[in-house]
Structures are given as C-alpha cells and as structure tokens.
Amino acid sequence: MRDMSKEEQDLIDELYGKNSFLNIFKRSDTRKIEILQSLANSRSMLTLTFLLPFAIETSETVRSTARDTIHKIICRHGKQNLIGFDQYMRRLAPYHYQEKMARWHHLSPEYVMAIRINDESDVSFIGICSFHRNGYVREAAVEMLAHQFSGKEIPFLLLRMNDWLPKIRFMAFKALKQRIRPDYVKHFLEAICLVKHLSEYYNREKFSDFVDEIYGLFRHPENRKVLLSGFHSKDPIVRRFCFELAINLPDIEQESVISEALRQSDAWIRLQVAKHICRNYSNECLIQWLKRIRSDVFPPIRQLALQTYMERFSEESTEELLAALLDRHKTIREMARYYLKDKRIDFSSFYREKLNGTNERLIQAAIAGVGETGDKTDAQWIIPFLCHENARTRRAAVKALGMLNPEDYTDVFINSLQSDKPSVSREARQVLANIIDLRHAELLWGIYVNDLRPYVKKNILFLFTKFGKADNILYLLRACAVQEEEIRDLAKRHVESWMCGYNTRFYVSMSDEKRQKLKGILDEVKDFLPEYTVREFEFLISKN
C-alpha cells in the first residue's frame, strides 16, 4: 500500500496531539472535524488506520464525520485495495501505535452489535470492523453485515470468505448465498475483483462452485443490461471482465461488442478481442476486422494482425508485409523482413528510397530500418536527419547512426547529448554508454559544469559510471559539488553505490598518486556529502 504523504502525517499528528493518549479528547471537536474532512481525499489507505478511534468516539458529530471520511476513502481507492488493507489490519497487533489506537484495539463485539446503521458510511465502518484482529469482533461485524441488504456489504463478506476462522467463513458464505439473485448482480459486478481474487488466490476452502454461481448470474439474459453497463465502468477490472465474458456469450450481438471493445482506451481489452476474432472467425468475416486492427496503436495488436494475414491469407499478404516494413515498432519490421526473406528484397535500398518521402512517421521508420539493415557506408544517409526539426526524427537518426557506425561519430553523439530535447539527449547517452572511455572524460566534465539543463547533467553522470571503477569515482565525487539539489542527490547516490560495492562487488588497487588525487577531491566536496560517506572515503584513502 502507498505510504501517507508528509501533509497527511502532519494532519494525523495534529489530530492526535503531541501526547496522543491525553490530547485526543482535549482537542476541540470543530478542529477534529476540519481535519477529518480534509483527510477524505487521502491518497493512502493507511490513513484509515488512524481514523478508526474517532469512528467510535462518544461525540456523535466527530463519530459520524470520521465514518463518513472512512467511507469516502474506501470509495476513492476502490475494492481492489481492500484486499491489502484487510491483510494489513490482521497483522496490526495491540502494541502497534498503542497510544493512538488503544480504543480500536480494545473494541468489543458488543459495541459492534450495538451500532445503529443509518447510511452507507456506517456499513463501511462495520466492514472495516470485520478486519479486526479479534475474532469475536469480526464475527459480530459479519453478523451485522449479514442483516444488511443494500449491496454495500458484499465486498466485506467476500473478504471474510477467506477468514482464518471456519465459523466466520461459513457465516460469510451463508450471507452471500442469500444474495445470489438478480437484484444483486450490479453489486457483485462492482466487487468482481474480489470474486476473481476469491477463486484465484484463496485456498482455505474451494470456492469454484460458488464463483460459478456468481458468474452464472452475469450470463443470464435477464441480467444482460447490467453486464453491458460494465463496458463503461470506471474500474478497469470491471470493464475487462465484462468484455471477456460478453465476447464468449452465444446469444449476444457480437459485432456491437467487438466495435465497442475496439473503441476502448484499454489496450488489454482490444488485444483480447482481437485474439478472439483471429481465433474464431471465418476468413470472410475476419478480413473486415483485420483491416481495422492492423492500424491499432498497440504494437502487439498490429503484430497479431500481421501474423494472422500470413496464416490465413498468405497469398495476398505481400502488400501488408511491405507496409509492415515501415511500421514504427521494431519487432513488426523484423517480422515483415523475416516473411519477405524469400522475395530477395534489398531491404537497405528499400529503406533508403523511403527517406525521400514527406510523411514524417514513415521517414522515422525508414531511418530505423536503415540502421537495422544497413552497413557503415549507409551512415551518410542518416547524417542529414540529425538536424531535422522534428525531435522524433532526430532521435531515430541518433539511434540508427549508433547501430551503423558509432565509433566514427563519437563527437556527433556528444553534440546530440546537449540537444534541446531530452529524448534526443537520452538516445545519445545510450549510444555513448557503449563507446565512451577516459579520453572523453574532460570533455564531458566541461559540459557537466557549463550546461544548466538537469537532464544533460543526469545523462553525463550516467556516462561517468561507465568509466573504470578506479577512475569514475574521481568524477562522481567532483560531480557532487553542484548547487542543484536534484543533481547533487543523484551524484551522491552514485558515490554511495560505488562505496557499497567496493570490496564486495569489485576491488581496485589505488596507487599513491591516485590516493592523493582522491584526497584532494574529497577535501573540496566533503561539505556536500553525508558525514558517514566522508569517513568511509577517509578510511579508504588511509589504507596502505
């Protein structure tokens, strides 16, 4: 689970006061309510832990506000996160956060049974009570949930199906069995991630028959409207489940489901539907869908379309393969060249011809293709694109030149390292990482000192690590003496990583001259380093 932010921790500390056990009740109710309401937008489920004592406070206003906040956090984070929170709560021993959580740790089953349920926030709180470490409290909470028929109790009952006490498992099972009916389909759909988790990961009991009953509800024609509504759910797990189930139903209009699936932004859904089409449709029906999925933005879908063309329409696939030679993804270009190898096509010439086009996307693919299929002499075709106005084209040119002839163009890559586009600089860094050596160290150091752009400095720090261990530490230490905190912290992490690896992952023998040089640099930068790092280096230098 995600940790609380510093702002959230500060609010929790203020909520409890410095001496939490004494001040929790002294703080004014007005301020408590303000803090509780501001925590409703918490990005961490762990915040719930510290709200629980306020959900059982004597003040009705504070109690209702705390429960409302708990409910809002649960809704904000979704059902999936309840799994981790349940496991976290079961490991919360009485001595954990004893001062703050004493009232929660001593929660009694009688208190739970006496809770009056007025709205959904009360149901959510009882649901969290079903996570309590005390089995009697969990039992009382499950009994209370079993008498609620709003549908909000279902996620908590599903989680208790894997309780470590058989009695509680049976109570949850019996309550859920009563709810396997059409008017609960919507609620089971909202908690489908917990149903799937129940069948895939829980092993205290066998739940396959029970899960099949729930799935049977979704397959029933009377519940088709609920299943189709899941196509537009905000929860990706719900959307994926609905499409996966609907595409395999024999009595549903397949074309409308497929069309809706291919409009989804979720690439997983589009891929699964594309696989279903390629696997189950006849050639006559398949061809119209292949024309659509072959232009999908997700490379595995385009790759599947190309593979299907070869398997089902091999005699008519040449045009598709030639188009795939200029795909923007390397794997698809390689697949096309593999299938066209018997056609005796000069791929390098093919790509060179395409460099004269006007479509920038095709030019970028052609540049990549020259890099993949050409030789050193083809570098001349790539050089002009290093100054192209389009950053993606420049990046493709840097990468292609790195494939063709990196050794002869080191200066070009160092210039590209200083590009005004971070993506181009990063690509140059990747090429230089394989060819850089100590001869270029001072040139890189000059750029590091004078260039003010953070991404350039970060890339050069990465390149410093590619020098030999005995040399790179000299530059990494010097690199710590910068004013930019982000860059300084990164340099310090590289230095600390070097020191952690010394004498464990590697060992370098240092001459007296190298020790003196290292000592001089350390004296210059020790004000920028943690004290323990300085001591470790002083010890290393002092060794004979």
XYZ file of C-alpha atoms in Angstrom:
544
model
C 0.000 0.000 0.000
C 1.023 3.551 -0.646
C 2.512 5.420 2.330
C 0.921 8.559 3.672
C 2.286 11.847 2.418
C 4.032 14.253 4.782
C 0.974 16.537 4.713
C -1.287 13.649 5.724
C 1.085 12.594 8.504
C 1.143 16.175 9.795
C -2.654 16.248 9.886
C -2.757 12.940 11.739
C -0.217 14.246 14.264
C -2.291 17.373 14.759
C -5.433 15.290 15.107
C -3.914 13.320 17.956
C -1.687 15.986 19.500
C 1.843 15.548 20.869
C 0.718 13.280 23.699
C -1.893 11.386 21.782
C -3.377 9.417 24.682
C -4.042 12.584 26.695
C -4.788 15.111 23.973
C -7.040 13.103 21.683
C -10.036 14.126 23.760
C -8.877 17.665 24.593
C -8.697 18.937 21.022
C -11.830 20.873 20.060
C -14.469 18.983 18.103
C -14.543 21.738 15.474
C -10.871 21.293 14.627
C -11.188 17.500 14.687
C -13.994 17.696 12.144
C -11.983 20.034 9.915
C -9.008 17.662 9.926
C -11.166 14.580 9.364
C -12.900 16.214 6.395
C -9.582 17.260 4.836
C -8.326 13.662 5.106
C -11.207 12.408 2.955
C -9.024 12.968 -0.132
C -6.147 10.921 1.261
C -4.123 9.039 -1.361
C -3.195 6.289 1.125
C -5.386 3.562 2.618
C -3.120 3.646 5.677
C -4.838 6.887 6.698
C -7.898 4.780 7.547
C -5.990 3.132 10.377
C -5.694 6.361 12.343
C -9.309 7.398 11.750
C -10.771 4.288 13.368
C -10.532 5.508 17.017
C -12.516 8.615 16.027
C -15.198 6.440 14.429
C -16.012 5.086 17.899
C -15.770 8.380 19.787
C -18.554 9.472 22.133
C -19.164 12.728 20.266
C -21.800 11.951 17.646
C -20.612 14.727 15.300
C -16.972 13.582 15.357
C -18.019 9.930 15.102
C -20.239 10.469 12.060
C -17.608 12.670 10.371
C -14.920 10.035 10.924
C -17.123 7.291 9.484
C -18.035 9.466 6.524
C -14.327 10.094 5.870
C -13.584 6.370 6.105
C -16.361 5.664 3.597
C -15.070 8.304 1.153
C -11.505 6.925 1.312
C -12.781 3.405 0.628
C -14.811 4.639 -2.369
C -11.878 6.668 -3.638
C -9.468 3.733 -3.619
C -11.799 1.029 -4.927
C -12.473 -2.544 -3.909
C -9.077 -3.884 -5.020
C -7.262 -2.001 -2.258
C -9.435 -3.569 0.438
C -7.505 -6.821 -0.030
C -4.198 -5.291 1.056
C -5.839 -3.275 3.831
C -7.502 -6.401 5.242
C -4.121 -8.166 5.347
C -2.535 -5.091 6.937
C -5.189 -4.877 9.665
C -4.933 -8.544 10.588
C -1.211 -8.005 11.321
C -1.903 -4.924 13.458
C -1.013 -6.183 16.947
C -2.216 -4.437 20.169
C 1.202 -2.883 20.748
C 1.216 -1.188 17.313
C 0.504 2.540 17.694
C -0.662 1.754 21.219
C -1.231 5.351 22.294
C -3.188 6.301 19.201
C -5.024 3.044 18.555
C -5.876 1.888 22.089
C -9.625 2.369 21.639
C -9.587 0.390 18.376
C -7.512 -2.440 19.833
C -9.995 -2.764 22.727
C -13.080 -2.659 20.515
C -15.672 -5.138 21.815
C -18.145 -7.283 19.853
C -20.936 -5.799 21.983
C -20.098 -2.322 20.697
C -20.208 -3.545 17.104
C -23.564 -5.272 17.615
C -24.973 -2.058 19.105
C -24.061 0.161 16.118
C -27.102 1.759 14.509
C -26.834 1.719 10.739
C -28.194 4.947 9.277
C -26.296 5.215 5.987
C -23.541 3.725 3.821
C -20.762 5.177 5.980
C -21.934 3.015 8.908
C -21.868 -0.076 6.681
C -18.315 0.779 5.579
C -17.200 1.173 9.180
C -18.700 -2.179 10.173
C -16.983 -3.626 7.127
C -13.631 -2.374 8.454
C -14.571 -3.857 11.853
C -14.700 -7.216 10.036
C -10.925 -6.779 9.518
C -10.275 -6.576 13.277
C -7.636 -8.803 14.814
C -10.112 -10.065 17.430
C -12.158 -12.954 16.051
C -15.197 -12.144 18.193
C -15.252 -8.595 16.779
C -15.028 -9.958 13.232
C -17.826 -12.410 13.950
C -20.053 -9.625 15.293
C -19.262 -7.459 12.262
C -20.114 -10.266 9.822
C -23.387 -10.902 11.658
C -24.261 -7.221 11.339
C -23.309 -7.205 7.637
C -25.424 -10.303 7.038
C -28.507 -8.319 8.053
C -27.767 -5.520 5.579
C -29.201 -5.813 2.088
C -28.013 -2.601 0.448
C -25.273 -4.336 -1.553
C -22.507 -2.312 0.162
C -21.847 -5.239 2.476
C -20.820 -7.611 -0.351
C -17.108 -6.629 -0.638
C -16.545 -7.192 3.079
C -18.387 -10.520 3.090
C -16.333 -11.697 0.112
C -13.125 -10.913 2.001
C -14.335 -12.830 5.052
C -14.839 -15.906 2.887
C -11.127 -16.435 3.452
C -11.147 -15.718 7.180
C -8.862 -17.931 9.228
C -11.790 -18.982 11.468
C -14.117 -21.576 9.875
C -17.178 -20.212 11.682
C -16.706 -16.737 10.193
C -16.084 -18.205 6.733
C -19.363 -20.110 6.977
C -21.294 -17.048 8.167
C -19.978 -15.001 5.232
C -20.715 -17.822 2.783
C -24.290 -18.240 4.063
C -24.911 -14.485 3.822
C -23.583 -14.308 0.268
C -25.591 -17.337 -0.865
C -28.747 -15.428 0.088
C -27.679 -12.650 -2.259
C -27.133 -14.708 -5.407
C -30.182 -13.279 -7.120
C -30.839 -10.859 -9.996
C -31.217 -7.713 -7.878
C -27.655 -8.189 -6.585
C -25.949 -8.593 -9.970
C -24.928 -4.928 -10.052
C -23.301 -5.153 -6.626
C -21.421 -8.362 -7.453
C -20.174 -6.682 -10.643
C -18.809 -3.714 -8.673
C -16.900 -6.187 -6.471
C -15.853 -8.532 -9.293
C -12.158 -8.072 -8.462
C -12.846 -9.679 -5.067
C -14.795 -12.520 -6.679
C -11.882 -13.221 -9.039
C -9.437 -12.959 -6.132
C -11.567 -15.419 -4.191
C -11.292 -18.047 -6.920
C -7.667 -17.454 -7.920
C -5.816 -16.938 -4.631
C -7.869 -18.100 -1.651
C -7.195 -21.694 -0.683
C -8.709 -22.305 2.758
C -11.848 -23.599 1.040
C -12.766 -24.497 -2.523
C -14.933 -21.735 -3.899
C -15.152 -22.775 -7.566
C -18.838 -23.782 -7.406
C -19.773 -20.589 -5.560
C -17.886 -18.408 -8.054
C -19.529 -20.252 -10.951
C -22.930 -19.393 -9.458
C -21.986 -15.710 -9.419
C -20.718 -15.865 -13.000
C -23.951 -17.614 -13.941
C -25.841 -14.508 -12.882
C -23.934 -12.433 -15.422
C -24.535 -14.949 -18.215
C -28.297 -14.953 -17.720
C -30.125 -12.999 -20.459
C -32.228 -11.136 -17.875
C -29.045 -9.563 -16.480
C -27.604 -8.594 -19.854
C -28.238 -4.882 -19.279
C -26.043 -4.890 -16.169
C -23.265 -6.741 -17.996
C -23.316 -4.264 -20.886
C -23.282 -1.313 -18.488
C -19.939 -2.572 -17.220
C -18.373 -1.629 -20.577
C -18.320 1.967 -19.350
C -17.281 1.372 -15.738
C -14.507 3.499 -14.274
C -12.952 0.335 -12.836
C -10.694 -1.330 -15.465
C -11.148 -4.741 -13.809
C -14.915 -4.483 -14.244
C -14.581 -3.387 -17.882
C -12.191 -6.219 -18.702
C -14.390 -8.811 -17.024
C -17.500 -7.631 -18.878
C -15.847 -7.692 -22.296
C -14.178 -11.040 -21.630
C -17.499 -12.585 -20.621
C -19.641 -10.892 -23.273
C -17.421 -11.824 -26.204
C -17.949 -15.510 -25.408
C -21.731 -15.405 -24.974
C -23.505 -17.154 -27.873
C -26.733 -15.121 -27.632
C -25.238 -11.625 -27.813
C -24.713 -9.367 -30.826
C -21.014 -9.946 -31.412
C -20.383 -7.074 -33.827
C -21.590 -4.415 -31.408
C -19.454 -5.881 -28.584
C -16.369 -6.017 -30.823
C -16.900 -2.477 -32.101
C -17.265 -1.180 -28.557
C -14.188 -3.118 -27.418
C -12.026 -1.737 -30.223
C -13.017 1.791 -29.175
C -11.753 1.242 -25.644
C -8.605 3.050 -24.491
C -7.576 -0.080 -22.566
C -5.131 -1.930 -24.833
C -5.682 -5.194 -22.913
C -9.344 -5.238 -23.903
C -8.572 -4.507 -27.542
C -5.902 -7.233 -27.616
C -8.167 -9.902 -26.088
C -10.966 -9.092 -28.517
C -8.516 -9.111 -31.439
C -7.312 -12.576 -30.357
C -10.910 -13.776 -30.163
C -11.600 -12.505 -33.691
C -8.492 -14.114 -35.171
C -9.151 -17.393 -33.411
C -12.877 -17.862 -34.036
C -13.935 -16.004 -37.176
C -14.052 -17.393 -40.697
C -11.888 -15.821 -43.373
C -14.822 -13.985 -44.904
C -15.779 -12.288 -41.623
C -12.209 -11.918 -40.434
C -10.899 -9.779 -43.274
C -13.059 -6.754 -42.434
C -11.844 -6.744 -38.818
C -8.189 -7.224 -39.801
C -8.335 -4.025 -41.837
C -9.334 -2.245 -38.643
C -6.988 -3.802 -36.106
C -3.885 -3.635 -38.328
C -3.718 0.131 -37.640
C -4.128 -0.111 -33.856
C -1.676 1.983 -31.827
C -0.763 -1.023 -29.637
C 2.115 -2.952 -31.308
C 1.071 -6.471 -30.142
C -2.292 -5.978 -31.868
C -0.663 -4.912 -35.143
C 1.721 -7.853 -34.800
C -1.231 -10.214 -34.286
C -2.915 -8.801 -37.391
C 0.220 -9.322 -39.486
C 0.650 -12.869 -38.177
C -2.981 -13.643 -38.992
C -2.603 -12.258 -42.510
C 0.300 -14.661 -43.052
C -1.536 -17.668 -41.622
C -4.950 -17.095 -43.199
C -4.244 -15.006 -46.341
C -0.654 -15.908 -47.203
C -1.100 -15.487 -50.968
C -2.443 -11.942 -50.580
C -0.194 -10.801 -47.753
C 2.725 -9.254 -49.698
C 1.167 -5.780 -49.663
C 0.614 -5.993 -45.907
C 4.196 -7.145 -45.335
C 5.628 -4.285 -47.391
C 3.563 -1.831 -45.362
C 4.785 -3.508 -42.154
C 8.405 -2.877 -43.200
C 7.685 0.746 -42.308
C 5.900 0.073 -39.048
C 7.039 2.259 -36.168
C 7.769 -0.774 -33.985
C 10.987 -2.731 -34.423
C 9.503 -6.176 -33.761
C 6.926 -5.780 -36.532
C 9.544 -4.563 -39.016
C 11.673 -7.602 -38.166
C 8.689 -9.933 -38.596
C 7.932 -8.443 -42.017
C 11.561 -8.852 -43.133
C 11.516 -12.467 -41.929
C 8.450 -13.335 -44.017
C 9.808 -11.471 -47.046
C 13.263 -13.053 -46.965
C 12.404 -15.339 -49.890
C 11.383 -12.367 -52.057
C 15.037 -11.313 -52.368
C 14.310 -7.702 -51.466
C 17.258 -5.401 -50.790
C 15.893 -4.016 -47.534
C 18.589 -1.387 -47.144
C 17.781 0.046 -50.578
C 14.072 -0.131 -49.823
C 14.527 1.957 -46.684
C 16.895 4.431 -48.366
C 14.292 5.146 -51.049
C 11.703 5.961 -48.393
C 13.962 8.622 -46.837
C 12.930 10.986 -49.658
C 9.269 10.945 -48.652
C 7.258 13.633 -46.872
C 5.428 11.582 -44.242
C 7.454 12.081 -41.060
C 6.256 8.852 -39.437
C 7.363 6.819 -42.454
C 10.685 8.707 -42.598
C 11.345 7.815 -38.957
C 10.578 4.134 -39.670
C 12.831 4.255 -42.748
C 15.700 5.747 -40.714
C 15.286 2.955 -38.165
C 15.174 0.406 -40.992
C 18.444 1.712 -42.485
C 20.030 1.365 -39.053
C 18.778 -2.212 -38.726
C 19.670 -3.441 -42.215
C 22.453 -1.172 -43.498
C 26.233 -1.087 -43.064
C 28.798 1.609 -42.254
C 28.545 3.217 -45.685
C 24.841 3.939 -45.094
C 25.695 6.355 -42.294
C 25.893 9.135 -44.892
C 22.143 8.790 -45.493
C 21.414 9.296 -41.798
C 23.631 12.326 -41.067
C 21.289 14.951 -42.620
C 18.460 13.943 -40.288
C 20.490 14.772 -37.159
C 19.467 18.414 -37.701
C 15.829 17.713 -38.551
C 13.243 19.989 -36.949
C 11.253 17.010 -35.632
C 12.678 15.660 -32.353
C 11.493 12.098 -33.025
C 13.264 12.125 -36.377
C 16.483 13.367 -34.756
C 16.185 10.699 -32.093
C 15.686 7.979 -34.733
C 18.751 9.291 -36.598
C 20.921 9.166 -33.468
C 19.812 5.605 -32.756
C 20.353 4.458 -36.353
C 23.808 6.048 -36.527
C 24.665 4.262 -33.280
C 23.810 0.959 -34.958
C 25.710 1.662 -38.163
C 28.981 3.272 -37.125
C 29.163 4.544 -33.544
C 32.977 4.660 -33.233
C 33.500 7.183 -36.036
C 30.817 9.588 -34.836
C 31.553 9.999 -31.138
C 31.661 13.789 -31.477
C 28.233 13.743 -33.120
C 26.774 11.826 -30.209
C 28.375 14.164 -27.674
C 26.804 17.098 -29.513
C 23.443 15.288 -29.501
C 23.881 14.780 -25.766
C 23.431 18.553 -25.490
C 20.231 18.582 -27.568
C 17.389 20.850 -26.551
C 15.133 17.753 -26.490
C 15.550 15.343 -23.549
C 14.597 12.322 -25.691
C 17.407 13.029 -28.180
C 19.906 13.552 -25.354
C 18.819 10.288 -23.736
C 19.255 8.370 -27.003
C 22.763 9.810 -27.423
C 23.547 8.729 -23.874
C 22.515 5.151 -24.689
C 24.862 5.068 -27.687
C 27.761 6.698 -25.824
C 27.422 4.262 -22.915
C 28.880 1.522 -25.143
C 31.760 3.505 -26.686
C 32.773 6.152 -24.145
C 36.162 5.922 -22.438
C 38.538 8.023 -20.348
C 39.694 10.041 -23.379
C 36.340 11.832 -23.381
C 36.193 12.408 -19.628
C 37.349 16.036 -19.531
C 35.103 16.989 -22.443
C 32.111 15.500 -20.639
C 33.167 17.211 -17.423
C 33.221 20.568 -19.186
C 29.677 20.008 -20.432
C 28.567 18.912 -16.974
C 29.890 22.096 -15.382
C 28.636 24.539 -18.004
C 25.309 23.103 -19.151
C 22.462 24.189 -16.878
C 19.862 21.675 -18.046
C 19.193 18.931 -15.455
C 18.606 16.165 -17.994
C 22.012 16.785 -19.608
C 23.760 16.635 -16.236
C 21.929 13.413 -15.339
C 22.922 11.790 -18.626
C 26.564 12.746 -18.109
C 26.511 11.360 -14.573
C 25.302 8.088 -16.071
C 28.183 8.141 -18.559
C 30.713 8.766 -15.754
C 29.650 5.425 -14.245
C 30.764 3.702 -17.472
C 34.431 4.536 -16.845
C 36.611 2.071 -14.936
C 35.908 1.878 -11.201
C 39.270 3.414 -10.332
C 38.555 6.480 -12.492
C 34.825 7.069 -12.373
C 34.814 7.759 -8.633
C 37.006 10.830 -9.206
C 34.397 12.357 -11.499
C 31.412 11.218 -9.459
C 32.858 12.843 -6.337
C 33.552 16.103 -8.176
C 30.037 15.989 -9.558
C 28.596 16.273 -6.029
C 29.745 19.905 -5.766
C 26.790 21.458 -7.578
C 24.084 23.779 -6.305
C 21.146 21.937 -7.889
C 19.807 19.685 -5.133
C 18.304 17.106 -7.514
C 21.593 16.638 -9.388
C 23.635 16.645 -6.196
C 21.448 13.927 -4.662
C 21.812 11.772 -7.780
C 25.599 12.199 -7.752
C 25.685 11.269 -4.049
C 23.681 8.110 -4.764
C 26.221 7.122 -7.417
C 29.062 7.756 -4.938
C 27.365 5.749 -2.193
C 26.688 2.905 -4.635
C 30.387 2.876 -5.557
C 31.392 2.729 -1.895
C 28.881 -0.056 -1.117
C 30.286 -2.131 -3.969
C 33.938 -1.604 -3.056
C 35.479 -4.798 -1.687
C 32.211 -6.690 -2.267
C 31.315 -6.493 -5.974
C 34.661 -5.099 -7.133
C 38.132 -4.138 -5.918
C 40.561 -1.621 -7.343
C 44.188 -1.177 -6.401
C 44.988 2.510 -5.865
C 48.420 3.995 -6.346
C 49.721 6.694 -4.011
C 49.157 9.236 -6.763
C 45.530 8.172 -7.152
C 45.019 8.291 -3.368
C 46.366 11.826 -3.195
C 44.155 12.893 -6.058
C 41.153 11.313 -4.390
C 42.014 13.027 -1.095
C 42.234 16.415 -2.797
C 38.817 15.991 -4.435
C 37.304 14.760 -1.178
C 38.536 17.868 0.643
C 36.816 20.016 -1.991
C 33.423 18.291 -1.876
C 33.078 16.890 1.656
C 30.720 19.703 2.623
C 28.261 18.323 0.071
C 28.499 14.696 1.288
C 26.984 12.923 4.313
C 29.407 12.599 7.199
C 29.429 8.787 7.129
C 30.388 8.792 3.415
C 33.285 11.173 4.098
C 34.537 8.909 6.913
C 34.409 5.837 4.662
C 36.449 7.571 1.967
C 38.969 8.864 4.502
C 39.421 5.307 5.743
C 39.833 4.040 2.173
C 42.466 6.703 1.419
C 44.388 5.980 4.631
C 44.762 2.254 3.837
C 48.273 1.188 2.831
